[in-house]
mmCIF file of C-alpha atoms in Angstrom:
data_model
loop_
_atom_site.group_PDB
_atom_site.id
_atom_site.type_symbol
_atom_site.label_atom_id
_atom_site.label_comp_id
_atom_site.label_asym_id
_atom_site.label_seq_id
_atom_site.Cartn_x
_atom_site.Cartn_y
_atom_site.Cartn_z
ATOM 1 C CA UNK X 223 -7.961 30.247 -1.028
ATOM 2 C CA UNK X 224 -5.346 27.430 0.917
ATOM 3 C CA UNK X 225 -2.301 29.186 1.905
ATOM 4 C CA UNK X 226 0.746 27.908 -0.669
ATOM 5 C CA UNK X 227 4.636 28.449 -0.331
ATOM 6 C CA UNK X 228 4.418 31.233 -2.477
ATOM 7 C CA UNK X 229 1.809 33.276 -5.231
ATOM 8 C CA UNK X 230 1.480 30.324 -9.164
ATOM 9 C CA UNK X 231 4.333 30.711 -11.566
ATOM 10 C CA UNK X 232 1.353 30.252 -14.177
ATOM 11 C CA UNK X 233 -1.660 32.090 -15.000
ATOM 12 C CA UNK X 234 -3.588 28.476 -15.645
ATOM 13 C CA UNK X 235 -1.582 27.535 -12.344
ATOM 14 C CA UNK X 236 -3.664 29.972 -10.727
ATOM 15 C CA UNK X 237 -6.303 29.795 -12.657
ATOM 16 C CA UNK X 238 -6.616 26.150 -11.760
ATOM 17 C CA UNK X 239 -5.955 27.077 -8.032
ATOM 18 C CA UNK X 240 -8.899 29.192 -7.993
ATOM 19 C CA UNK X 241 -10.874 26.167 -9.558
ATOM 20 C CA UNK X 242 -9.602 23.929 -6.860
ATOM 21 C CA UNK X 243 -11.244 27.197 -3.678
ATOM 22 C CA UNK X 244 -14.072 27.700 -5.921
ATOM 23 C CA UNK X 245 -14.959 24.004 -5.380
ATOM 24 C CA UNK X 246 -13.442 22.558 -1.837
ATOM 25 C CA UNK X 247 -14.617 26.242 -0.878
ATOM 26 C CA UNK X 248 -18.669 25.162 -1.296
ATOM 27 C CA UNK X 249 -19.999 27.780 -4.020
ATOM 28 C CA UNK X 250 -19.601 25.336 -7.070
ATOM 29 C CA UNK X 251 -21.422 21.697 -5.485
ATOM 30 C CA UNK X 252 -22.544 20.228 -8.930
ATOM 31 C CA UNK X 253 -22.092 20.282 -11.980
ATOM 32 C CA UNK X 254 -25.360 22.634 -12.773
ATOM 33 C CA UNK X 255 -23.733 25.132 -10.970
ATOM 34 C CA UNK X 256 -20.984 26.309 -13.871
ATOM 35 C CA UNK X 257 -22.318 28.966 -15.367
ATOM 36 C CA UNK X 258 -23.515 27.510 -19.155
ATOM 37 C CA UNK X 259 -22.788 24.083 -18.333
ATOM 38 C CA UNK X 260 -23.644 22.211 -20.802
ATOM 39 C CA UNK X 261 -21.016 23.908 -23.160
ATOM 40 C CA UNK X 262 -18.425 23.895 -20.806
ATOM 41 C CA UNK X 263 -19.449 20.193 -19.768
ATOM 42 C CA UNK X 264 -19.431 20.405 -24.153
ATOM 43 C CA UNK X 265 -16.470 22.424 -24.247
ATOM 44 C CA UNK X 266 -14.678 19.776 -21.190
ATOM 45 C CA UNK X 267 -14.795 17.211 -23.499
ATOM 46 C CA UNK X 268 -13.841 18.527 -26.484
ATOM 47 C CA UNK X 269 -10.578 18.957 -25.217
ATOM 48 C CA UNK X 270 -9.785 16.448 -23.058
ATOM 49 C CA UNK X 271 -10.234 14.402 -26.329
ATOM 50 C CA UNK X 272 -7.836 16.979 -28.563
ATOM 51 C CA UNK X 273 -4.137 16.242 -29.138
ATOM 52 C CA UNK X 274 -1.857 17.671 -26.394
ATOM 53 C CA UNK X 275 -0.909 21.268 -28.711
ATOM 54 C CA UNK X 276 -4.225 21.664 -30.105
ATOM 55 C CA UNK X 277 -5.215 21.549 -26.001
ATOM 56 C CA UNK X 278 -3.035 23.723 -24.210
ATOM 57 C CA UNK X 279 -3.049 26.709 -27.844
ATOM 58 C CA UNK X 280 -6.935 26.690 -27.305
ATOM 59 C CA UNK X 281 -6.501 26.980 -23.376
ATOM 60 C CA UNK X 282 -4.275 30.020 -23.970
ATOM 61 C CA UNK X 283 -6.823 31.191 -26.391
ATOM 62 C CA UNK X 284 -9.564 31.112 -24.275
ATOM 63 C CA UNK X 285 -11.290 34.027 -21.577
ATOM 64 C CA UNK X 286 -9.651 33.333 -18.079
ATOM 65 C CA UNK X 287 -13.675 32.874 -17.452
ATOM 66 C CA UNK X 288 -14.169 30.187 -19.600
ATOM 67 C CA UNK X 289 -11.281 27.856 -18.156
ATOM 68 C CA UNK X 290 -11.648 28.884 -14.663
ATOM 69 C CA UNK X 291 -15.645 27.380 -15.706
ATOM 70 C CA UNK X 292 -13.834 24.014 -17.265
ATOM 71 C CA UNK X 293 -11.137 23.441 -14.398
ATOM 72 C CA UNK X 294 -14.293 23.653 -12.268
ATOM 73 C CA UNK X 295 -16.337 20.458 -13.994
ATOM 74 C CA UNK X 296 -12.712 18.674 -14.506
ATOM 75 C CA UNK X 297 -12.302 19.201 -10.689
ATOM 76 C CA UNK X 298 -16.172 18.076 -10.149
ATOM 77 C CA UNK X 299 -16.068 15.090 -12.734
ATOM 78 C CA UNK X 300 -12.230 13.529 -11.886
ATOM 79 C CA UNK X 301 -11.467 14.446 -8.660
ATOM 80 C CA UNK X 302 -8.458 17.236 -10.349
ATOM 81 C CA UNK X 303 -8.288 20.069 -12.385
ATOM 82 C CA UNK X 304 -5.012 18.992 -13.765
ATOM 83 C CA UNK X 305 -6.979 16.621 -15.149
ATOM 84 C CA UNK X 306 -6.435 18.061 -19.394
ATOM 85 C CA UNK X 307 -2.880 17.097 -18.291
ATOM 86 C CA UNK X 308 -2.620 13.416 -17.487
ATOM 87 C CA UNK X 309 -1.101 12.377 -20.209
ATOM 88 C CA UNK X 310 1.349 15.370 -21.108
ATOM 89 C CA UNK X 311 4.034 15.707 -17.997
ATOM 90 C CA UNK X 312 5.953 19.086 -20.175
ATOM 91 C CA UNK X 313 2.702 20.419 -20.759
ATOM 92 C CA UNK X 314 1.874 20.562 -17.350
ATOM 93 C CA UNK X 315 5.676 21.447 -16.466
ATOM 94 C CA UNK X 316 5.754 23.795 -18.502
ATOM 95 C CA UNK X 317 1.715 25.407 -18.314
ATOM 96 C CA UNK X 318 1.449 24.796 -14.864
ATOM 97 C CA UNK X 319 4.255 24.864 -12.872
ATOM 98 C CA UNK X 320 6.299 27.326 -15.263
ATOM 99 C CA UNK X 321 9.306 25.419 -16.661
ATOM 100 C CA UNK X 322 10.662 25.401 -19.172
ATOM 101 C CA UNK X 323 13.294 22.575 -19.815
ATOM 102 C CA UNK X 324 13.663 19.838 -18.662
ATOM 103 C CA UNK X 325 17.444 20.889 -16.340
ATOM 104 C CA UNK X 326 15.015 23.046 -14.825
ATOM 105 C CA UNK X 327 12.170 20.530 -13.762
ATOM 106 C CA UNK X 328 15.090 17.786 -12.409
ATOM 107 C CA UNK X 329 16.456 20.769 -10.357
ATOM 108 C CA UNK X 330 13.080 20.968 -8.933
ATOM 109 C CA UNK X 331 12.185 17.178 -8.244
ATOM 110 C CA UNK X 332 15.717 16.765 -6.866
ATOM 111 C CA UNK X 333 15.428 19.564 -4.716
ATOM 112 C CA UNK X 334 12.104 18.315 -3.162
#
C-alpha cells in the first residue's frame, strides 16, 4: 500500500485503502476477478440505489471481506472506492474521515 500521512481513521477508510491497493497493484484488474463477483456486484448495485441511511447501516454490518470486495468493484466500475458516498458529504466525513461534527470538519478543511 502507498504510504500515507497516518493510519486510517475508520474501519471503512482502512478497507477502502485495502481495495485501492488490490486494484492498483494489479491483483484484481477486472470485475470477474473479484471472488463471488456476481453476488458482490448485485450488492453494490443494491447499496448504490439504497437510501443513504440504509446504505451506511448495511456497510456497518457487513464482514470486512465483503466490504473490500464491494469497494474493489466500486473502484473498477467508478474509478473510486468512495462512489457509495458521492451523494453524502456528511456520511463521507463520518465513515471515511472519522469526523463527527461540522465544526471538526471545518477545522480539518481549513487546515489543508
